Amino acid sequence: MTINYTTLLPTIVSNYEGEMENSIFHGKGTAQFYSGNVYTGYFYKGSMHGQGKYEWNDGDIYEGTFENNSLTGKGCYWWVNGFHYQGDVLNGMRHGHGTFKKIMEPVSTETPQYPVGMCYVGEWVQGKRQGRGLLKYTEDGTFFDGEWYDNKKHGHGIMQYSSGNTYEGDWVHDVRQGHGIMTWKDRGEQYIGEWKNGKPHGYGEYIWFQDSNDNMPYHNIYKDNLGQFKMGLREGYGIFNYSTGAKYVGHWKENMKHGYGHYITENGRMYEGEFRDDNMAGVTELEYSQGGTMPK
């Protein structure tokens, strides 16, 4: 049956076609609103309740469960800007577990869509990424798999960048902070230790790898730095092992040997004393028994 009602729903209905009970929308029907929005689905005592489909006048679509006129339960959103969501919904917002992704073609529930660009699978709280989730960009291979809070990386997680470089460790509001491991695949380097404001800061170890023919790192052919860092630079006490076999144990300032330390050459000669700005105080070069100068 077709009846015009204007006051039964919070959004004013201009036309209704469907089942009724005691002159109230009840059962399956279609309601058209003066705003141009359309609902097709089930009603219960005058309210949208049960499975249904809601279409906004701008082309956005929700299809899923309703509870007393609220989009609540499980459902799917299609937005005209190319995004799609499928999962748990509470009061119209993504809440619980769900998948949010960019789809290729303009919105249509009649034709299949394929993910492009970005995709997030995980937990939501009131429309924001919160809890455990995986965000990936299919075009360049970038992804983050870990913990979220208020739409930001927060807690423990693994980030792979488009370069192939990776960071696994702690995050605070989208910034690397706490303890973590950064591997620069393109440079053959790795840092293991403490971070602050996105940079190595505190105690850590810096390693340089030499790749073999099968692109696997030889851990016994490397240079490394074990000690303290400040905003990405060697600062304080640390140990630096050179690939030549030489070694420096002592103090650093702004990435330079500075303060008390001792330096051992690859052939066993040693200098112990004060360093200033990467040089020995009073002596600028150390002659090896086989010739050459002290590396920096």
PDB file of C-alpha atoms in Angstrom:
ATOM      1  CA  MET A   1       0.000   0.000   0.000  1.00  0.00           C
ATOM      2  CA  THR A   2       1.075   3.612  -0.517  1.00  0.00           C
ATOM      3  CA  ILE A   3       0.491   6.261   2.159  1.00  0.00           C
ATOM      4  CA  ASN A   4       1.997   9.706   2.694  1.00  0.00           C
ATOM      5  CA  TYR A   5       3.173  10.358   6.233  1.00  0.00           C
ATOM      6  CA  THR A   6       5.162  13.333   7.461  1.00  0.00           C
ATOM      7  CA  THR A   7       5.769  12.925  11.190  1.00  0.00           C
ATOM      8  CA  LEU A   8       6.396   9.293  12.087  1.00  0.00           C
ATOM      9  CA  LEU A   9      10.200   9.309  11.669  1.00  0.00           C
ATOM     10  CA  PRO A  10      12.792  11.792  12.933  1.00  0.00           C
ATOM     11  CA  THR A  11      13.529  12.635   9.304  1.00  0.00           C
ATOM     12  CA  ILE A  12      10.277  13.707   7.677  1.00  0.00           C
ATOM     13  CA  VAL A  13       8.854  11.071   5.338  1.00  0.00           C
ATOM     14  CA  SER A  14       7.347  12.289   2.091  1.00  0.00           C
ATOM     15  CA  ASN A  15       6.189   8.889   0.840  1.00  0.00           C
ATOM     16  CA  TYR A  16       5.983   5.321   2.136  1.00  0.00           C
ATOM     17  CA  GLU A  17       5.293   2.053   0.353  1.00  0.00           C
ATOM     18  CA  GLY A  18       5.137  -1.157   2.326  1.00  0.00           C
ATOM     19  CA  GLU A  19       3.692  -3.048   5.225  1.00  0.00           C
ATOM     20  CA  MET A  20       1.915  -1.407   8.163  1.00  0.00           C
ATOM     21  CA  GLU A  21       0.318  -2.361  11.437  1.00  0.00           C
ATOM     22  CA  ASN A  22      -2.230  -0.146  13.186  1.00  0.00           C
ATOM     23  CA  SER A  23      -1.369   2.674  10.746  1.00  0.00           C
ATOM     24  CA  ILE A  24       2.333   2.475  11.732  1.00  0.00           C
ATOM     25  CA  PHE A  25       5.224   1.411   9.517  1.00  0.00           C
ATOM     26  CA  HIS A  26       5.820  -2.218  10.483  1.00  0.00           C
ATOM     27  CA  GLY A  27       7.425  -4.910   8.356  1.00  0.00           C
ATOM     28  CA  LYS A  28       9.151  -4.415   5.032  1.00  0.00           C
ATOM     29  CA  GLY A  29       8.839  -1.134   3.174  1.00  0.00           C
ATOM     30  CA  THR A  30      10.412   1.856   1.443  1.00  0.00           C
ATOM     31  CA  ALA A  31      10.393   5.345   2.907  1.00  0.00           C
ATOM     32  CA  GLN A  32      11.269   8.439   0.899  1.00  0.00           C
ATOM     33  CA  PHE A  33      12.222  11.553   2.854  1.00  0.00           C
ATOM     34  CA  TYR A  34      11.810  15.204   1.948  1.00  0.00           C
ATOM     35  CA  SER A  35      15.605  15.491   2.080  1.00  0.00           C
ATOM     36  CA  GLY A  36      15.813  13.139  -0.902  1.00  0.00           C
ATOM     37  CA  ASN A  37      17.193  10.256   1.169  1.00  0.00           C
ATOM     38  CA  VAL A  38      15.611   6.807   0.756  1.00  0.00           C
ATOM     39  CA  TYR A  39      15.361   3.837   3.139  1.00  0.00           C
ATOM     40  CA  THR A  40      14.398   0.353   1.983  1.00  0.00           C
ATOM     41  CA  GLY A  41      14.168  -2.402   4.549  1.00  0.00           C
ATOM     42  CA  TYR A  42      12.434  -3.449   7.712  1.00  0.00           C
ATOM     43  CA  PHE A  43      10.488  -1.331  10.188  1.00  0.00           C
ATOM     44  CA  TYR A  44       9.400  -2.126  13.709  1.00  0.00           C
ATOM     45  CA  LYS A  45       6.635  -0.051  15.271  1.00  0.00           C
ATOM     46  CA  GLY A  46       7.449   2.958  13.129  1.00  0.00           C
ATOM     47  CA  SER A  47      11.260   2.807  13.359  1.00  0.00           C
ATOM     48  CA  MET A  48      13.869   1.545  10.933  1.00  0.00           C
ATOM     49  CA  HIS A  49      14.821  -1.725  12.601  1.00  0.00           C
ATOM     50  CA  GLY A  50      16.450  -4.853  11.208  1.00  0.00           C
ATOM     51  CA  GLN A  51      18.088  -5.241   7.813  1.00  0.00           C
ATOM     52  CA  GLY A  52      17.884  -2.281   5.479  1.00  0.00           C
ATOM     53  CA  LYS A  53      19.511   0.009   2.969  1.00  0.00           C
ATOM     54  CA  TYR A  54      19.807   3.789   3.369  1.00  0.00           C
ATOM     55  CA  GLU A  55      20.730   6.009   0.416  1.00  0.00           C
ATOM     56  CA  TRP A  56      21.652   9.656   0.909  1.00  0.00           C
ATOM     57  CA  ASN A  57      20.796  12.223  -1.734  1.00  0.00           C
ATOM     58  CA  ASP A  58      24.522  12.782  -2.440  1.00  0.00           C
ATOM     59  CA  GLY A  59      25.018   9.133  -3.439  1.00  0.00           C
ATOM     60  CA  ASP A  60      26.473   7.663  -0.233  1.00  0.00           C
ATOM     61  CA  ILE A  61      24.969   4.306   0.781  1.00  0.00           C
ATOM     62  CA  TYR A  62      24.696   2.225   3.953  1.00  0.00           C
ATOM     63  CA  GLU A  63      23.413  -1.331   3.880  1.00  0.00           C
ATOM     64  CA  GLY A  64      23.175  -3.434   7.021  1.00  0.00           C
ATOM     65  CA  THR A  65      21.396  -3.572  10.351  1.00  0.00           C
ATOM     66  CA  PHE A  66      19.405  -0.813  12.054  1.00  0.00           C
ATOM     67  CA  GLU A  67      18.287  -0.481  15.671  1.00  0.00           C
ATOM     68  CA  ASN A  68      15.489   1.998  16.406  1.00  0.00           C
ATOM     69  CA  ASN A  69      16.442   4.358  13.558  1.00  0.00           C
ATOM     70  CA  SER A  70      20.164   4.026  14.381  1.00  0.00           C
ATOM     71  CA  LEU A  71      22.739   2.507  12.036  1.00  0.00           C
ATOM     72  CA  THR A  72      23.969  -0.086  14.528  1.00  0.00           C
ATOM     73  CA  GLY A  73      25.173  -3.666  14.159  1.00  0.00           C
ATOM     74  CA  LYS A  74      26.969  -4.958  11.082  1.00  0.00           C
ATOM     75  CA  GLY A  75      26.905  -3.218   7.741  1.00  0.00           C
ATOM     76  CA  CYS A  76      28.598  -1.794   4.672  1.00  0.00           C
ATOM     77  CA  TYR A  77      29.188   1.806   3.635  1.00  0.00           C
ATOM     78  CA  TRP A  78      29.850   2.991   0.079  1.00  0.00           C
ATOM     79  CA  TRP A  79      30.978   6.598  -0.299  1.00  0.00           C
ATOM     80  CA  VAL A  80      30.969   8.486  -3.580  1.00  0.00           C
ATOM     81  CA  ASN A  81      34.582   9.544  -2.948  1.00  0.00           C
ATOM     82  CA  GLY A  82      35.637   5.937  -3.536  1.00  0.00           C
ATOM     83  CA  PHE A  83      35.875   4.536  -0.009  1.00  0.00           C
ATOM     84  CA  HIS A  84      34.157   1.435   1.331  1.00  0.00           C
ATOM     85  CA  TYR A  85      33.685   0.033   4.835  1.00  0.00           C
ATOM     86  CA  GLN A  86      32.455  -3.363   5.940  1.00  0.00           C
ATOM     87  CA  GLY A  87      32.182  -4.362   9.569  1.00  0.00           C
ATOM     88  CA  ASP A  88      30.777  -3.341  12.931  1.00  0.00           C
ATOM     89  CA  VAL A  89      28.826  -0.087  13.248  1.00  0.00           C
ATOM     90  CA  LEU A  90      27.558   1.819  16.288  1.00  0.00           C
ATOM     91  CA  ASN A  91      25.294   4.862  15.901  1.00  0.00           C
ATOM     92  CA  GLY A  92      26.455   5.298  12.317  1.00  0.00           C
ATOM     93  CA  MET A  93      30.185   5.178  13.143  1.00  0.00           C
ATOM     94  CA  ARG A  94      32.805   2.509  12.521  1.00  0.00           C
ATOM     95  CA  HIS A  95      33.063   0.796  15.903  1.00  0.00           C
ATOM     96  CA  GLY A  96      34.398  -2.695  16.585  1.00  0.00           C
ATOM     97  CA  HIS A  97      36.153  -4.689  13.876  1.00  0.00           C
ATOM     98  CA  GLY A  98      35.997  -3.785  10.203  1.00  0.00           C
ATOM     99  CA  THR A  99      37.684  -3.218   6.856  1.00  0.00           C
ATOM    100  CA  PHE A 100      38.022   0.279   5.390  1.00  0.00           C
ATOM    101  CA  LYS A 101      39.475   0.635   1.908  1.00  0.00           C
ATOM    102  CA  LYS A 102      39.704   2.707  -1.220  1.00  0.00           C
ATOM    103  CA  ILE A 103      37.771   1.214  -4.112  1.00  0.00           C
ATOM    104  CA  MET A 104      38.564   1.627  -7.779  1.00  0.00           C
ATOM    105  CA  GLU A 105      35.362   2.698  -9.482  1.00  0.00           C
ATOM    106  CA  PRO A 106      32.485   5.062  -8.592  1.00  0.00           C
ATOM    107  CA  VAL A 107      30.116   3.712  -5.983  1.00  0.00           C
ATOM    108  CA  SER A 108      27.735   0.963  -7.061  1.00  0.00           C
ATOM    109  CA  THR A 109      26.300  -1.937  -5.095  1.00  0.00           C
ATOM    110  CA  GLU A 110      25.526  -3.767  -8.333  1.00  0.00           C
ATOM    111  CA  THR A 111      29.091  -4.210  -9.606  1.00  0.00           C
ATOM    112  CA  PRO A 112      32.108  -5.716  -7.799  1.00  0.00           C
ATOM    113  CA  GLN A 113      34.738  -3.336  -6.475  1.00  0.00           C
ATOM    114  CA  TYR A 114      38.451  -3.953  -6.165  1.00  0.00           C
ATOM    115  CA  PRO A 115      40.763  -2.434  -3.541  1.00  0.00           C
ATOM    116  CA  VAL A 116      43.210   0.197  -4.701  1.00  0.00           C
ATOM    117  CA  GLY A 117      45.415   2.624  -2.839  1.00  0.00           C
ATOM    118  CA  MET A 118      44.837   1.901   0.824  1.00  0.00           C
ATOM    119  CA  CYS A 119      43.190  -0.684   3.061  1.00  0.00           C
ATOM    120  CA  TYR A 120      42.814  -0.881   6.840  1.00  0.00           C
ATOM    121  CA  VAL A 121      41.685  -4.064   8.580  1.00  0.00           C
ATOM    122  CA  GLY A 122      41.321  -3.928  12.325  1.00  0.00           C
ATOM    123  CA  GLU A 123      39.705  -2.358  15.345  1.00  0.00           C
ATOM    124  CA  TRP A 124      37.734   0.903  15.514  1.00  0.00           C
ATOM    125  CA  VAL A 125      36.412   3.121  18.308  1.00  0.00           C
ATOM    126  CA  GLN A 126      33.838   5.788  17.419  1.00  0.00           C
ATOM    127  CA  GLY A 127      34.991   6.111  13.831  1.00  0.00           C
ATOM    128  CA  LYS A 128      38.745   6.109  14.535  1.00  0.00           C
ATOM    129  CA  ARG A 129      41.429   3.451  14.192  1.00  0.00           C
ATOM    130  CA  GLN A 130      41.997   2.214  17.727  1.00  0.00           C
ATOM    131  CA  GLY A 131      43.299  -1.137  18.930  1.00  0.00           C
ATOM    132  CA  ARG A 132      45.102  -3.656  16.722  1.00  0.00           C
ATOM    133  CA  GLY A 133      45.040  -3.154  12.960  1.00  0.00           C
ATOM    134  CA  LEU A 134      46.839  -3.419   9.634  1.00  0.00           C
ATOM    135  CA  LEU A 135      47.015  -0.395   7.319  1.00  0.00           C
ATOM    136  CA  LYS A 136      48.565  -0.971   3.906  1.00  0.00           C
ATOM    137  CA  TYR A 137      48.975   0.858   0.625  1.00  0.00           C
ATOM    138  CA  THR A 138      48.923  -1.599  -2.255  1.00  0.00           C
ATOM    139  CA  GLU A 139      50.525   0.740  -4.774  1.00  0.00           C
ATOM    140  CA  ASP A 140      53.932   1.128  -3.057  1.00  0.00           C
ATOM    141  CA  GLY A 141      53.976  -1.707  -0.504  1.00  0.00           C
ATOM    142  CA  THR A 142      53.892   0.565   2.549  1.00  0.00           C
ATOM    143  CA  PHE A 143      52.170  -0.950   5.590  1.00  0.00           C
ATOM    144  CA  PHE A 144      51.832  -0.648   9.355  1.00  0.00           C
ATOM    145  CA  ASP A 145      50.770  -3.642  11.434  1.00  0.00           C
ATOM    146  CA  GLY A 146      50.325  -2.893  15.094  1.00  0.00           C
ATOM    147  CA  GLU A 147      48.515  -0.879  17.717  1.00  0.00           C
ATOM    148  CA  TRP A 148      46.532   2.324  17.142  1.00  0.00           C
ATOM    149  CA  TYR A 149      45.022   5.036  19.286  1.00  0.00           C
ATOM    150  CA  ASP A 150      42.923   7.967  18.081  1.00  0.00           C
ATOM    151  CA  ASN A 151      43.803   7.227  14.415  1.00  0.00           C
ATOM    152  CA  LYS A 152      47.555   7.264  15.160  1.00  0.00           C
ATOM    153  CA  LYS A 153      50.210   4.585  15.476  1.00  0.00           C
ATOM    154  CA  HIS A 154      50.525   4.169  19.233  1.00  0.00           C
ATOM    155  CA  GLY A 155      52.018   1.181  21.033  1.00  0.00           C
ATOM    156  CA  HIS A 156      53.984  -1.627  19.412  1.00  0.00           C
ATOM    157  CA  GLY A 157      54.006  -2.138  15.663  1.00  0.00           C
ATOM    158  CA  ILE A 158      55.880  -2.901  12.452  1.00  0.00           C
ATOM    159  CA  MET A 159      56.198  -0.269   9.720  1.00  0.00           C
ATOM    160  CA  GLN A 160      57.466  -1.022   6.233  1.00  0.00           C
ATOM    161  CA  TYR A 161      58.211   2.015   4.068  1.00  0.00           C
ATOM    162  CA  SER A 162      58.018   2.247   0.274  1.00  0.00           C
ATOM    163  CA  SER A 163      61.830   1.959   0.141  1.00  0.00           C
ATOM    164  CA  GLY A 164      61.649  -1.461   1.801  1.00  0.00           C
ATOM    165  CA  ASN A 165      63.116  -0.079   5.039  1.00  0.00           C
ATOM    166  CA  THR A 166      61.420  -1.332   8.212  1.00  0.00           C
ATOM    167  CA  TYR A 167      60.924  -0.271  11.813  1.00  0.00           C
ATOM    168  CA  GLU A 168      59.652  -2.602  14.512  1.00  0.00           C
ATOM    169  CA  GLY A 169      59.112  -1.261  17.980  1.00  0.00           C
ATOM    170  CA  ASP A 170      57.327   1.341  20.063  1.00  0.00           C
ATOM    171  CA  TRP A 171      55.307   4.313  18.787  1.00  0.00           C
ATOM    172  CA  VAL A 172      53.809   7.348  20.516  1.00  0.00           C
ATOM    173  CA  HIS A 173      51.243   9.376  18.547  1.00  0.00           C
ATOM    174  CA  ASP A 174      52.631   8.408  15.101  1.00  0.00           C
ATOM    175  CA  VAL A 175      56.273   8.936  16.169  1.00  0.00           C
ATOM    176  CA  ARG A 176      58.961   6.295  16.758  1.00  0.00           C
ATOM    177  CA  GLN A 177      59.579   6.494  20.501  1.00  0.00           C
ATOM    178  CA  GLY A 178      60.668   3.935  23.083  1.00  0.00           C
ATOM    179  CA  HIS A 179      62.602   0.839  22.019  1.00  0.00           C
ATOM    180  CA  GLY A 180      62.790  -0.295  18.412  1.00  0.00           C
ATOM    181  CA  ILE A 181      64.744  -1.759  15.515  1.00  0.00           C
ATOM    182  CA  MET A 182      65.181   0.220  12.297  1.00  0.00           C
ATOM    183  CA  THR A 183      66.595  -1.568   9.262  1.00  0.00           C
ATOM    184  CA  TRP A 184      67.678   0.499   6.258  1.00  0.00           C
ATOM    185  CA  LYS A 185      67.582  -2.107   3.512  1.00  0.00           C
ATOM    186  CA  ASP A 186      68.728   0.378   0.872  1.00  0.00           C
ATOM    187  CA  ARG A 187      71.825   1.314   2.929  1.00  0.00           C
ATOM    188  CA  GLY A 188      72.587  -2.011   4.596  1.00  0.00           C
ATOM    189  CA  GLU A 189      72.320  -0.509   8.084  1.00  0.00           C
ATOM    190  CA  GLN A 190      70.448  -1.317  11.272  1.00  0.00           C
ATOM    191  CA  TYR A 191      69.876   0.412  14.607  1.00  0.00           C
ATOM    192  CA  ILE A 192      68.668  -1.448  17.699  1.00  0.00           C
ATOM    193  CA  GLY A 193      67.894   0.606  20.757  1.00  0.00           C
ATOM    194  CA  GLU A 194      66.057   3.556  22.232  1.00  0.00           C
ATOM    195  CA  TRP A 195      64.217   6.265  20.268  1.00  0.00           C
ATOM    196  CA  LYS A 196      62.878   9.743  20.961  1.00  0.00           C
ATOM    197  CA  ASN A 197      60.955  12.019  18.588  1.00  0.00           C
ATOM    198  CA  GLY A 198      61.580   9.636  15.689  1.00  0.00           C
ATOM    199  CA  LYS A 199      65.379   9.475  16.096  1.00  0.00           C
ATOM    200  CA  PRO A 200      67.855   7.177  17.883  1.00  0.00           C
ATOM    201  CA  HIS A 201      68.181   8.575  21.394  1.00  0.00           C
ATOM    202  CA  GLY A 202      69.529   6.820  24.461  1.00  0.00           C
ATOM    203  CA  TYR A 203      71.288   3.463  24.531  1.00  0.00           C
ATOM    204  CA  GLY A 204      71.529   1.501  21.301  1.00  0.00           C
ATOM    205  CA  GLU A 205      73.563  -0.420  18.757  1.00  0.00           C
ATOM    206  CA  TYR A 206      74.207   0.655  15.165  1.00  0.00           C
ATOM    207  CA  ILE A 207      75.244  -2.031  12.667  1.00  0.00           C
ATOM    208  CA  TRP A 208      76.447  -1.860   9.075  1.00  0.00           C
ATOM    209  CA  PHE A 209      75.987  -5.039   7.016  1.00  0.00           C
ATOM    210  CA  GLN A 210      77.816  -6.229   3.942  1.00  0.00           C
ATOM    211  CA  ASP A 211      75.511  -8.231   1.692  1.00  0.00           C
ATOM    212  CA  SER A 212      76.479 -11.528   0.153  1.00  0.00           C
ATOM    213  CA  ASN A 213      75.642 -12.524  -3.416  1.00  0.00           C
ATOM    214  CA  ASP A 214      72.234 -13.829  -2.333  1.00  0.00           C
ATOM    215  CA  ASN A 215      71.520 -10.502  -0.618  1.00  0.00           C
ATOM    216  CA  MET A 216      71.689 -12.007   2.866  1.00  0.00           C
ATOM    217  CA  PRO A 217      73.754 -10.067   5.433  1.00  0.00           C
ATOM    218  CA  TYR A 218      76.994 -11.526   6.733  1.00  0.00           C
ATOM    219  CA  HIS A 219      76.912 -10.680  10.421  1.00  0.00           C
ATOM    220  CA  ASN A 220      80.619 -11.337  10.781  1.00  0.00           C
ATOM    221  CA  ILE A 221      81.554  -8.690   8.196  1.00  0.00           C
ATOM    222  CA  TYR A 222      80.315  -5.422   9.615  1.00  0.00           C
ATOM    223  CA  LYS A 223      80.984  -2.232  11.486  1.00  0.00           C
ATOM    224  CA  ASP A 224      78.940  -1.456  14.555  1.00  0.00           C
ATOM    225  CA  ASN A 225      78.450   1.114  17.259  1.00  0.00           C
ATOM    226  CA  LEU A 226      77.241   0.137  20.717  1.00  0.00           C
ATOM    227  CA  GLY A 227      76.509   2.963  23.111  1.00  0.00           C
ATOM    228  CA  GLN A 228      74.536   6.135  23.691  1.00  0.00           C
ATOM    229  CA  PHE A 229      72.768   8.289  21.109  1.00  0.00           C
ATOM    230  CA  LYS A 230      71.241  11.751  21.192  1.00  0.00           C
ATOM    231  CA  MET A 231      68.755  12.717  18.477  1.00  0.00           C
ATOM    232  CA  GLY A 232      70.304  10.269  16.013  1.00  0.00           C
ATOM    233  CA  LEU A 233      73.963  11.064  16.758  1.00  0.00           C
ATOM    234  CA  ARG A 234      76.539   9.181  18.825  1.00  0.00           C
ATOM    235  CA  GLU A 235      76.724  10.977  22.168  1.00  0.00           C
ATOM    236  CA  GLY A 236      78.239   9.851  25.470  1.00  0.00           C
ATOM    237  CA  TYR A 237      79.974   6.534  26.028  1.00  0.00           C
ATOM    238  CA  GLY A 238      80.118   4.000  23.217  1.00  0.00           C
ATOM    239  CA  ILE A 239      82.001   1.252  21.411  1.00  0.00           C
ATOM    240  CA  PHE A 240      82.684   1.431  17.685  1.00  0.00           C
ATOM    241  CA  ASN A 241      83.977  -1.613  15.782  1.00  0.00           C
ATOM    242  CA  TYR A 242      85.393  -0.862  12.321  1.00  0.00           C
ATOM    243  CA  SER A 243      85.125  -3.309   9.420  1.00  0.00           C
ATOM    244  CA  THR A 244      88.944  -3.225   9.215  1.00  0.00           C
ATOM    245  CA  GLY A 245      89.189  -4.775  12.677  1.00  0.00           C
ATOM    246  CA  ALA A 246      90.025  -1.518  14.441  1.00  0.00           C
ATOM    247  CA  LYS A 247      88.062  -0.498  17.540  1.00  0.00           C
ATOM    248  CA  TYR A 248      87.311   2.642  19.554  1.00  0.00           C
ATOM    249  CA  VAL A 249      86.016   2.536  23.132  1.00  0.00           C
ATOM    250  CA  GLY A 250      85.251   5.840  24.766  1.00  0.00           C
ATOM    251  CA  HIS A 251      83.250   9.038  24.689  1.00  0.00           C
ATOM    252  CA  TRP A 252      81.492  10.760  21.785  1.00  0.00           C
ATOM    253  CA  LYS A 253      79.985  14.144  21.064  1.00  0.00           C
ATOM    254  CA  GLU A 254      77.786  14.899  18.040  1.00  0.00           C
ATOM    255  CA  ASN A 255      78.972  11.742  16.235  1.00  0.00           C
ATOM    256  CA  MET A 256      82.673  12.476  16.835  1.00  0.00           C
ATOM    257  CA  LYS A 257      85.170  10.874  19.199  1.00  0.00           C
ATOM    258  CA  HIS A 258      85.388  13.431  21.974  1.00  0.00           C
ATOM    259  CA  GLY A 259      86.613  12.925  25.528  1.00  0.00           C
ATOM    260  CA  TYR A 260      88.488  10.053  27.111  1.00  0.00           C
ATOM    261  CA  GLY A 261      88.849   6.835  25.132  1.00  0.00           C
ATOM    262  CA  HIS A 262      91.168   4.295  23.653  1.00  0.00           C
ATOM    263  CA  TYR A 263      91.646   3.279  20.052  1.00  0.00           C
ATOM    264  CA  ILE A 264      93.000  -0.102  18.934  1.00  0.00           C
ATOM    265  CA  THR A 265      94.208  -0.551  15.354  1.00  0.00           C
ATOM    266  CA  GLU A 266      93.589  -3.683  13.293  1.00  0.00           C
ATOM    267  CA  ASN A 267      97.190  -4.738  13.917  1.00  0.00           C
ATOM    268  CA  GLY A 268      96.965  -4.302  17.686  1.00  0.00           C
ATOM    269  CA  ARG A 269      98.465  -0.853  18.297  1.00  0.00           C
ATOM    270  CA  MET A 270      96.580   1.208  20.861  1.00  0.00           C
ATOM    271  CA  TYR A 271      96.247   4.853  21.849  1.00  0.00           C
ATOM    272  CA  GLU A 272      94.641   5.765  25.160  1.00  0.00           C
ATOM    273  CA  GLY A 273      93.886   9.308  26.181  1.00  0.00           C
ATOM    274  CA  GLU A 274      91.861  12.388  25.259  1.00  0.00           C
ATOM    275  CA  PHE A 275      90.115  12.935  21.921  1.00  0.00           C
ATOM    276  CA  ARG A 276      88.851  16.249  20.567  1.00  0.00           C
ATOM    277  CA  ASP A 277      86.528  16.570  17.555  1.00  0.00           C
ATOM    278  CA  ASP A 278      87.409  13.107  16.205  1.00  0.00           C
ATOM    279  CA  ASN A 279      91.178  13.565  16.658  1.00  0.00           C
ATOM    280  CA  MET A 280      93.613  12.582  19.401  1.00  0.00           C
ATOM    281  CA  ALA A 281      94.452  15.564  21.596  1.00  0.00           C
ATOM    282  CA  GLY A 282      97.879  16.762  20.576  1.00  0.00           C
ATOM    283  CA  VAL A 283      98.244  14.034  17.935  1.00  0.00           C
ATOM    284  CA  THR A 284      96.257  14.169  14.718  1.00  0.00           C
ATOM    285  CA  GLU A 285      97.387  10.900  13.146  1.00  0.00           C
ATOM    286  CA  LEU A 286      98.288   7.430  14.342  1.00  0.00           C
ATOM    287  CA  GLU A 287     100.809   5.679  12.129  1.00  0.00           C
ATOM    288  CA  TYR A 288     100.210   1.958  11.736  1.00  0.00           C
ATOM    289  CA  SER A 289     103.123  -0.439  11.638  1.00  0.00           C
ATOM    290  CA  GLN A 290     102.030  -1.119   8.050  1.00  0.00           C
ATOM    291  CA  GLY A 291     101.417   2.562   7.283  1.00  0.00           C
ATOM    292  CA  GLY A 292      98.162   4.504   6.985  1.00  0.00           C
ATOM    293  CA  THR A 293      96.220   6.741   9.316  1.00  0.00           C
ATOM    294  CA  MET A 294      93.577   6.247  11.938  1.00  0.00           C
ATOM    295  CA  PRO A 295      90.090   5.985  10.412  1.00  0.00           C
ATOM    296  CA  LYS A 296      87.263   8.203  11.670  1.00  0.00           C
TER     297      LYS A 296
END
